[in-house]
Amino acid sequence: MIGYKYFKFNDVKKIGITLRSNEKTTSGEISIKLADGEPIGKFSVDGVFDWTTFTANVCVDNGEYPLYFVYEGEGELEARSISFE
């Protein structure tokens, strides 16, 4: 899990994260959450060796929230940056 406090969301429709792994067996799913609730977005990760940006469509009310990326799967990932659209 990676967590950030706090971001001010204003008409955000997509959230992205740039990741890589040095393990061939890396495979799983990342959930994007604002708190302990249900995920607001998800995407699959499978054997990422070069820095790759994954983007998920999200539905977020305008406001200020903590942001969490939760990885469930095999292997380890490194994160470089996050983006908002």
PDB file of N, CA and C in Angstrom:
ATOM      1  N   MET A   1       0.849  -1.170   0.000  1.00  0.00           N
ATOM      2  CA  MET A   1       0.000   0.000   0.000  1.00  0.00           C
ATOM      3  C   MET A   1       0.900   1.240   0.000  1.00  0.00           C
ATOM      4  N   ILE A   2       0.492   2.214  -0.810  1.00  0.00           N
ATOM      5  CA  ILE A   2       1.129   3.524  -0.821  1.00  0.00           C
ATOM      6  C   ILE A   2       0.035   4.522  -0.491  1.00  0.00           C
ATOM      7  N   GLY A   3       0.274   5.415   0.464  1.00  0.00           N
ATOM      8  CA  GLY A   3      -0.727   6.397   0.837  1.00  0.00           C
ATOM      9  C   GLY A   3      -0.172   7.806   0.806  1.00  0.00           C
ATOM     10  N   TYR A   4      -1.010   8.740   0.400  1.00  0.00           N
ATOM     11  CA  TYR A   4      -0.653  10.155   0.339  1.00  0.00           C
ATOM     12  C   TYR A   4      -1.742  10.970   1.018  1.00  0.00           C
ATOM     13  N   LYS A   5      -1.355  11.969   1.795  1.00  0.00           N
ATOM     14  CA  LYS A   5      -2.317  12.875   2.422  1.00  0.00           C
ATOM     15  C   LYS A   5      -1.889  14.284   2.090  1.00  0.00           C
ATOM     16  N   TYR A   6      -2.687  15.100   1.763  1.00  0.00           N
ATOM     17  CA  TYR A   6      -4.028  15.051   1.205  1.00  0.00           C
ATOM     18  C   TYR A   6      -3.982  15.679  -0.172  1.00  0.00           C
ATOM     19  N   PHE A   7      -4.908  15.297  -1.033  1.00  0.00           N
ATOM     20  CA  PHE A   7      -5.026  15.900  -2.351  1.00  0.00           C
ATOM     21  C   PHE A   7      -6.367  16.601  -2.456  1.00  0.00           C
ATOM     22  N   LYS A   8      -6.365  17.741  -3.120  1.00  0.00           N
ATOM     23  CA  LYS A   8      -7.611  18.464  -3.375  1.00  0.00           C
ATOM     24  C   LYS A   8      -8.078  18.083  -4.777  1.00  0.00           C
ATOM     25  N   PHE A   9      -9.200  17.400  -4.848  1.00  0.00           N
ATOM     26  CA  PHE A   9      -9.755  16.939  -6.113  1.00  0.00           C
ATOM     27  C   PHE A   9     -10.747  17.965  -6.640  1.00  0.00           C
ATOM     28  N   ASN A  10     -10.590  18.289  -7.922  1.00  0.00           N
ATOM     29  CA  ASN A  10     -11.500  19.214  -8.579  1.00  0.00           C
ATOM     30  C   ASN A  10     -11.743  18.704  -9.993  1.00  0.00           C
ATOM     31  N   ASP A  11     -12.886  18.064 -10.208  1.00  0.00           N
ATOM     32  CA  ASP A  11     -13.270  17.505 -11.515  1.00  0.00           C
ATOM     33  C   ASP A  11     -12.270  16.471 -12.039  1.00  0.00           C
ATOM     34  N   VAL A  12     -11.730  15.636 -11.171  1.00  0.00           N
ATOM     35  CA  VAL A  12     -10.802  14.576 -11.568  1.00  0.00           C
ATOM     36  C   VAL A  12     -11.592  13.410 -12.153  1.00  0.00           C
ATOM     37  N   LYS A  13     -11.211  12.980 -13.350  1.00  0.00           N
ATOM     38  CA  LYS A  13     -11.881  11.865 -14.036  1.00  0.00           C
ATOM     39  C   LYS A  13     -10.981  10.638 -14.170  1.00  0.00           C
ATOM     40  N   LYS A  14      -9.653  10.849 -14.087  1.00  0.00           N
ATOM     41  CA  LYS A  14      -8.691   9.755 -14.220  1.00  0.00           C
ATOM     42  C   LYS A  14      -7.546   9.957 -13.240  1.00  0.00           C
ATOM     43  N   ILE A  15      -7.062   8.851 -12.704  1.00  0.00           N
ATOM     44  CA  ILE A  15      -5.870   8.868 -11.855  1.00  0.00           C
ATOM     45  C   ILE A  15      -4.897   7.841 -12.427  1.00  0.00           C
ATOM     46  N   GLY A  16      -3.635   8.244 -12.547  1.00  0.00           N
ATOM     47  CA  GLY A  16      -2.615   7.351 -13.074  1.00  0.00           C
ATOM     48  C   GLY A  16      -1.454   7.214 -12.117  1.00  0.00           C
ATOM     49  N   ILE A  17      -0.722   6.115 -12.259  1.00  0.00           N
ATOM     50  CA  ILE A  17       0.493   5.895 -11.472  1.00  0.00           C
ATOM     51  C   ILE A  17       1.523   5.235 -12.389  1.00  0.00           C
ATOM     52  N   THR A  18       2.767   5.689 -12.289  1.00  0.00           N
ATOM     53  CA  THR A  18       3.854   5.149 -13.098  1.00  0.00           C
ATOM     54  C   THR A  18       4.628   4.146 -12.252  1.00  0.00           C
ATOM     55  N   LEU A  19       4.732   2.903 -12.767  1.00  0.00           N
ATOM     56  CA  LEU A  19       5.299   1.778 -12.021  1.00  0.00           C
ATOM     57  C   LEU A  19       6.313   1.002 -12.846  1.00  0.00           C
ATOM     58  N   ARG A  20       7.133   0.228 -12.135  1.00  0.00           N
ATOM     59  CA  ARG A  20       7.992  -0.773 -12.781  1.00  0.00           C
ATOM     60  C   ARG A  20       8.299  -1.872 -11.774  1.00  0.00           C
ATOM     61  N   SER A  21       8.817  -2.982 -12.289  1.00  0.00           N
ATOM     62  CA  SER A  21       9.227  -4.110 -11.460  1.00  0.00           C
ATOM     63  C   SER A  21      10.447  -4.742 -12.099  1.00  0.00           C
ATOM     64  N   ASN A  22      11.293  -5.374 -11.295  1.00  0.00           N
ATOM     65  CA  ASN A  22      12.403  -6.119 -11.890  1.00  0.00           C
ATOM     66  C   ASN A  22      12.193  -7.621 -11.731  1.00  0.00           C
ATOM     67  N   GLU A  23      10.965  -8.025 -11.527  1.00  0.00           N
ATOM     68  CA  GLU A  23      10.645  -9.442 -11.389  1.00  0.00           C
ATOM     69  C   GLU A  23       9.702  -9.882 -12.499  1.00  0.00           C
ATOM     70  N   LYS A  24      10.045 -10.979 -13.173  1.00  0.00           N
ATOM     71  CA  LYS A  24       9.192 -11.496 -14.244  1.00  0.00           C
ATOM     72  C   LYS A  24       7.859 -12.006 -13.727  1.00  0.00           C
ATOM     73  N   THR A  25       7.799 -12.347 -12.463  1.00  0.00           N
ATOM     74  CA  THR A  25       6.582 -12.949 -11.912  1.00  0.00           C
ATOM     75  C   THR A  25       5.604 -11.919 -11.347  1.00  0.00           C
ATOM     76  N   THR A  26       5.896 -10.630 -11.497  1.00  0.00           N
ATOM     77  CA  THR A  26       4.990  -9.614 -10.969  1.00  0.00           C
ATOM     78  C   THR A  26       3.665  -9.659 -11.715  1.00  0.00           C
ATOM     79  N   SER A  27       2.597  -9.864 -10.964  1.00  0.00           N
ATOM     80  CA  SER A  27       1.272  -9.949 -11.551  1.00  0.00           C
ATOM     81  C   SER A  27       0.245  -9.715 -10.460  1.00  0.00           C
ATOM     82  N   GLY A  28      -0.699  -8.823 -10.720  1.00  0.00           N
ATOM     83  CA  GLY A  28      -1.728  -8.561  -9.720  1.00  0.00           C
ATOM     84  C   GLY A  28      -2.638  -7.418 -10.122  1.00  0.00           C
ATOM     85  N   GLU A  29      -3.272  -6.831  -9.112  1.00  0.00           N
ATOM     86  CA  GLU A  29      -4.223  -5.750  -9.344  1.00  0.00           C
ATOM     87  C   GLU A  29      -3.972  -4.620  -8.350  1.00  0.00           C
ATOM     88  N   ILE A  30      -4.105  -3.400  -8.821  1.00  0.00           N
ATOM     89  CA  ILE A  30      -3.991  -2.231  -7.950  1.00  0.00           C
ATOM     90  C   ILE A  30      -5.362  -1.575  -7.841  1.00  0.00           C
ATOM     91  N   SER A  31      -5.782  -1.358  -6.603  1.00  0.00           N
ATOM     92  CA  SER A  31      -7.024  -0.643  -6.312  1.00  0.00           C
ATOM     93  C   SER A  31      -6.672   0.767  -5.871  1.00  0.00           C
ATOM     94  N   ILE A  32      -7.444   1.740  -6.346  1.00  0.00           N
ATOM     95  CA  ILE A  32      -7.268   3.132  -5.936  1.00  0.00           C
ATOM     96  C   ILE A  32      -8.385   3.446  -4.958  1.00  0.00           C
ATOM     97  N   LYS A  33      -8.004   3.924  -3.770  1.00  0.00           N
ATOM     98  CA  LYS A  33      -8.995   4.217  -2.730  1.00  0.00           C
ATOM     99  C   LYS A  33      -8.773   5.619  -2.175  1.00  0.00           C
ATOM    100  N   LEU A  34      -9.853   6.200  -1.658  1.00  0.00           N
ATOM    101  CA  LEU A  34      -9.752   7.501  -1.003  1.00  0.00           C
ATOM    102  C   LEU A  34      -9.641   7.354   0.498  1.00  0.00           C
ATOM    103  N   ALA A  35     -10.063   6.259   1.040  1.00  0.00           N
ATOM    104  CA  ALA A  35      -9.988   5.963   2.479  1.00  0.00           C
ATOM    105  C   ALA A  35     -10.176   4.462   2.616  1.00  0.00           C
ATOM    106  N   ASP A  36     -10.807   4.016   3.686  1.00  0.00           N
ATOM    107  CA  ASP A  36     -11.010   2.591   3.901  1.00  0.00           C
ATOM    108  C   ASP A  36     -12.197   2.025   3.135  1.00  0.00           C
ATOM    109  N   GLY A  37     -12.818   2.834   2.298  1.00  0.00           N
ATOM    110  CA  GLY A  37     -14.010   2.404   1.584  1.00  0.00           C
ATOM    111  C   GLY A  37     -13.722   1.574   0.345  1.00  0.00           C
ATOM    112  N   GLU A  38     -14.712   1.490  -0.493  1.00  0.00           N
ATOM    113  CA  GLU A  38     -14.608   0.737  -1.740  1.00  0.00           C
ATOM    114  C   GLU A  38     -13.642   1.436  -2.701  1.00  0.00           C
ATOM    115  N   PRO A  39     -12.998   0.670  -3.580  1.00  0.00           N
ATOM    116  CA  PRO A  39     -12.096   1.272  -4.570  1.00  0.00           C
ATOM    117  C   PRO A  39     -12.863   2.199  -5.520  1.00  0.00           C
ATOM    118  N   ILE A  40     -12.217   3.291  -5.900  1.00  0.00           N
ATOM    119  CA  ILE A  40     -12.804   4.194  -6.891  1.00  0.00           C
ATOM    120  C   ILE A  40     -12.269   3.888  -8.282  1.00  0.00           C
ATOM    121  N   GLY A  41     -11.279   3.002  -8.371  1.00  0.00           N
ATOM    122  CA  GLY A  41     -10.708   2.587  -9.645  1.00  0.00           C
ATOM    123  C   GLY A  41      -9.788   1.407  -9.430  1.00  0.00           C
ATOM    124  N   LYS A  42      -9.572   0.631 -10.512  1.00  0.00           N
ATOM    125  CA  LYS A  42      -8.700  -0.550 -10.456  1.00  0.00           C
ATOM    126  C   LYS A  42      -8.030  -0.745 -11.802  1.00  0.00           C
ATOM    127  N   PHE A  43      -6.871  -1.412 -11.778  1.00  0.00           N
ATOM    128  CA  PHE A  43      -6.243  -1.857 -13.018  1.00  0.00           C
ATOM    129  C   PHE A  43      -5.324  -3.035 -12.715  1.00  0.00           C
ATOM    130  N   SER A  44      -5.067  -3.837 -13.739  1.00  0.00           N
ATOM    131  CA  SER A  44      -4.197  -5.010 -13.618  1.00  0.00           C
ATOM    132  C   SER A  44      -2.768  -4.645 -13.977  1.00  0.00           C
ATOM    133  N   VAL A  45      -1.817  -5.318 -13.324  1.00  0.00           N
ATOM    134  CA  VAL A  45      -0.389  -5.131 -13.574  1.00  0.00           C
ATOM    135  C   VAL A  45       0.192  -6.507 -13.851  1.00  0.00           C
ATOM    136  N   ASP A  46       0.976  -6.613 -14.938  1.00  0.00           N
ATOM    137  CA  ASP A  46       1.526  -7.914 -15.296  1.00  0.00           C
ATOM    138  C   ASP A  46       2.917  -7.741 -15.903  1.00  0.00           C
ATOM    139  N   GLY A  47       3.960  -8.140 -15.180  1.00  0.00           N
ATOM    140  CA  GLY A  47       5.332  -8.144 -15.688  1.00  0.00           C
ATOM    141  C   GLY A  47       5.795  -6.820 -16.281  1.00  0.00           C
ATOM    142  N   VAL A  48       5.818  -5.747 -15.510  1.00  0.00           N
ATOM    143  CA  VAL A  48       6.194  -4.417 -15.985  1.00  0.00           C
ATOM    144  C   VAL A  48       7.677  -4.201 -15.688  1.00  0.00           C
ATOM    145  N   PHE A  49       8.521  -4.127 -16.734  1.00  0.00           N
ATOM    146  CA  PHE A  49       9.955  -3.955 -16.519  1.00  0.00           C
ATOM    147  C   PHE A  49      10.387  -2.504 -16.704  1.00  0.00           C
ATOM    148  N   ASP A  50       9.816  -1.817 -17.675  1.00  0.00           N
ATOM    149  CA  ASP A  50      10.120  -0.409 -17.901  1.00  0.00           C
ATOM    150  C   ASP A  50       9.066   0.437 -17.204  1.00  0.00           C
ATOM    151  N   TRP A  51       9.402   1.694 -16.914  1.00  0.00           N
ATOM    152  CA  TRP A  51       8.430   2.586 -16.294  1.00  0.00           C
ATOM    153  C   TRP A  51       7.212   2.680 -17.209  1.00  0.00           C
ATOM    154  N   THR A  52       6.067   2.337 -16.664  1.00  0.00           N
ATOM    155  CA  THR A  52       4.810   2.321 -17.416  1.00  0.00           C
ATOM    156  C   THR A  52       3.742   3.029 -16.596  1.00  0.00           C
ATOM    157  N   THR A  53       2.966   3.893 -17.251  1.00  0.00           N
ATOM    158  CA  THR A  53       1.890   4.592 -16.562  1.00  0.00           C
ATOM    159  C   THR A  53       0.581   3.853 -16.772  1.00  0.00           C
ATOM    160  N   PHE A  54      -0.069   3.517 -15.676  1.00  0.00           N
ATOM    161  CA  PHE A  54      -1.379   2.872 -15.686  1.00  0.00           C
ATOM    162  C   PHE A  54      -2.402   3.914 -15.252  1.00  0.00           C
ATOM    163  N   THR A  55      -3.513   3.992 -15.966  1.00  0.00           N
ATOM    164  CA  THR A  55      -4.535   4.993 -15.675  1.00  0.00           C
ATOM    165  C   THR A  55      -5.883   4.311 -15.492  1.00  0.00           C
ATOM    166  N   ALA A  56      -6.641   4.781 -14.507  1.00  0.00           N
ATOM    167  CA  ALA A  56      -7.981   4.249 -14.255  1.00  0.00           C
ATOM    168  C   ALA A  56      -8.984   5.400 -14.267  1.00  0.00           C
ATOM    169  N   ASN A  57     -10.142   5.160 -14.875  1.00  0.00           N
ATOM    170  CA  ASN A  57     -11.241   6.110 -14.781  1.00  0.00           C
ATOM    171  C   ASN A  57     -11.777   6.070 -13.362  1.00  0.00           C
ATOM    172  N   VAL A  58     -12.058   7.242 -12.790  1.00  0.00           N
ATOM    173  CA  VAL A  58     -12.539   7.318 -11.413  1.00  0.00           C
ATOM    174  C   VAL A  58     -13.724   8.276 -11.336  1.00  0.00           C
ATOM    175  N   CYS A  59     -14.495   8.105 -10.292  1.00  0.00           N
ATOM    176  CA  CYS A  59     -15.599   9.005  -9.987  1.00  0.00           C
ATOM    177  C   CYS A  59     -15.348   9.529  -8.573  1.00  0.00           C
ATOM    178  N   VAL A  60     -14.925  10.800  -8.480  1.00  0.00           N
ATOM    179  CA  VAL A  60     -14.554  11.388  -7.199  1.00  0.00           C
ATOM    180  C   VAL A  60     -15.300  12.708  -7.029  1.00  0.00           C
ATOM    181  N   ASP A  61     -15.975  12.872  -5.896  1.00  0.00           N
ATOM    182  CA  ASP A  61     -16.589  14.162  -5.578  1.00  0.00           C
ATOM    183  C   ASP A  61     -15.482  15.177  -5.319  1.00  0.00           C
ATOM    184  N   ASN A  62     -15.724  16.412  -5.703  1.00  0.00           N
ATOM    185  CA  ASN A  62     -14.753  17.466  -5.419  1.00  0.00           C
ATOM    186  C   ASN A  62     -14.548  17.574  -3.914  1.00  0.00           C
ATOM    187  N   GLY A  63     -13.301  17.774  -3.501  1.00  0.00           N
ATOM    188  CA  GLY A  63     -12.980  17.876  -2.087  1.00  0.00           C
ATOM    189  C   GLY A  63     -11.557  17.445  -1.829  1.00  0.00           C
ATOM    190  N   GLU A  64     -11.181  17.395  -0.556  1.00  0.00           N
ATOM    191  CA  GLU A  64      -9.838  17.025  -0.147  1.00  0.00           C
ATOM    192  C   GLU A  64      -9.861  15.650   0.516  1.00  0.00           C
ATOM    193  N   TYR A  65      -9.036  14.720  -0.011  1.00  0.00           N
ATOM    194  CA  TYR A  65      -9.061  13.333   0.464  1.00  0.00           C
ATOM    195  C   TYR A  65      -7.645  12.763   0.528  1.00  0.00           C
ATOM    196  N   PRO A  66      -7.420  11.764   1.396  1.00  0.00           N
ATOM    197  CA  PRO A  66      -6.203  10.962   1.297  1.00  0.00           C
ATOM    198  C   PRO A  66      -6.356  10.011   0.112  1.00  0.00           C
ATOM    199  N   LEU A  67      -5.253   9.615  -0.485  1.00  0.00           N
ATOM    200  CA  LEU A  67      -5.286   8.758  -1.667  1.00  0.00           C
ATOM    201  C   LEU A  67      -4.393   7.549  -1.416  1.00  0.00           C
ATOM    202  N   TYR A  68      -4.926   6.353  -1.687  1.00  0.00           N
ATOM    203  CA  TYR A  68      -4.180   5.111  -1.461  1.00  0.00           C
ATOM    204  C   TYR A  68      -4.175   4.246  -2.719  1.00  0.00           C
ATOM    205  N   PHE A  69      -3.031   3.635  -2.984  1.00  0.00           N
ATOM    206  CA  PHE A  69      -2.891   2.624  -4.030  1.00  0.00           C
ATOM    207  C   PHE A  69      -2.582   1.318  -3.313  1.00  0.00           C
ATOM    208  N   VAL A  70      -3.434   0.305  -3.496  1.00  0.00           N
ATOM    209  CA  VAL A  70      -3.293  -0.975  -2.799  1.00  0.00           C
ATOM    210  C   VAL A  70      -3.009  -2.064  -3.831  1.00  0.00           C
ATOM    211  N   TYR A  71      -1.828  -2.679  -3.738  1.00  0.00           N
ATOM    212  CA  TYR A  71      -1.427  -3.745  -4.657  1.00  0.00           C
ATOM    213  C   TYR A  71      -1.677  -5.102  -4.018  1.00  0.00           C
ATOM    214  N   GLU A  72      -2.366  -5.966  -4.756  1.00  0.00           N
ATOM    215  CA  GLU A  72      -2.563  -7.358  -4.329  1.00  0.00           C
ATOM    216  C   GLU A  72      -2.113  -8.254  -5.458  1.00  0.00           C
ATOM    217  N   GLY A  73      -1.084  -9.065  -5.187  1.00  0.00           N
ATOM    218  CA  GLY A  73      -0.585  -9.955  -6.219  1.00  0.00           C
ATOM    219  C   GLY A  73       0.776 -10.496  -5.854  1.00  0.00           C
ATOM    220  N   GLU A  74       1.485 -10.967  -6.862  1.00  0.00           N
ATOM    221  CA  GLU A  74       2.810 -11.566  -6.702  1.00  0.00           C
ATOM    222  C   GLU A  74       3.874 -10.571  -7.139  1.00  0.00           C
ATOM    223  N   GLY A  75       5.024 -10.585  -6.444  1.00  0.00           N
ATOM    224  CA  GLY A  75       6.143  -9.732  -6.821  1.00  0.00           C
ATOM    225  C   GLY A  75       6.059  -8.363  -6.181  1.00  0.00           C
ATOM    226  N   GLU A  76       7.050  -7.527  -6.498  1.00  0.00           N
ATOM    227  CA  GLU A  76       7.137  -6.189  -5.932  1.00  0.00           C
ATOM    228  C   GLU A  76       7.123  -5.149  -7.034  1.00  0.00           C
ATOM    229  N   LEU A  77       6.617  -3.963  -6.706  1.00  0.00           N
ATOM    230  CA  LEU A  77       6.556  -2.850  -7.650  1.00  0.00           C
ATOM    231  C   LEU A  77       7.234  -1.626  -7.065  1.00  0.00           C
ATOM    232  N   GLU A  78       7.777  -0.782  -7.937  1.00  0.00           N
ATOM    233  CA  GLU A  78       8.304   0.524  -7.562  1.00  0.00           C
ATOM    234  C   GLU A  78       7.398   1.563  -8.190  1.00  0.00           C
ATOM    235  N   ALA A  79       7.120   2.651  -7.475  1.00  0.00           N
ATOM    236  CA  ALA A  79       6.303   3.737  -8.020  1.00  0.00           C
ATOM    237  C   ALA A  79       7.176   4.971  -8.213  1.00  0.00           C
ATOM    238  N   ARG A  80       6.935   5.691  -9.310  1.00  0.00           N
ATOM    239  CA  ARG A  80       7.708   6.898  -9.601  1.00  0.00           C
ATOM    240  C   ARG A  80       6.871   8.159  -9.512  1.00  0.00           C
ATOM    241  N   SER A  81       5.631   8.132 -10.021  1.00  0.00           N
ATOM    242  CA  SER A  81       4.818   9.348 -10.022  1.00  0.00           C
ATOM    243  C   SER A  81       3.346   8.997 -10.139  1.00  0.00           C
ATOM    244  N   ILE A  82       2.499   9.969  -9.781  1.00  0.00           N
ATOM    245  CA  ILE A  82       1.068   9.830  -9.975  1.00  0.00           C
ATOM    246  C   ILE A  82       0.587  11.031 -10.778  1.00  0.00           C
ATOM    247  N   SER A  83      -0.553  10.864 -11.456  1.00  0.00           N
ATOM    248  CA  SER A  83      -1.087  11.943 -12.276  1.00  0.00           C
ATOM    249  C   SER A  83      -2.606  11.990 -12.149  1.00  0.00           C
ATOM    250  N   PHE A  84      -3.137  13.164 -12.449  1.00  0.00           N
ATOM    251  CA  PHE A  84      -4.581  13.392 -12.383  1.00  0.00           C
ATOM    252  C   PHE A  84      -5.030  14.067 -13.672  1.00  0.00           C
ATOM    253  N   GLU A  85      -6.176  13.640 -14.173  1.00  0.00           N
ATOM    254  CA  GLU A  85      -6.771  14.274 -15.366  1.00  0.00           C
ATOM    255  C   GLU A  85      -8.198  14.633 -15.063  1.00  0.00           C
TER     256      GLU A  85
END
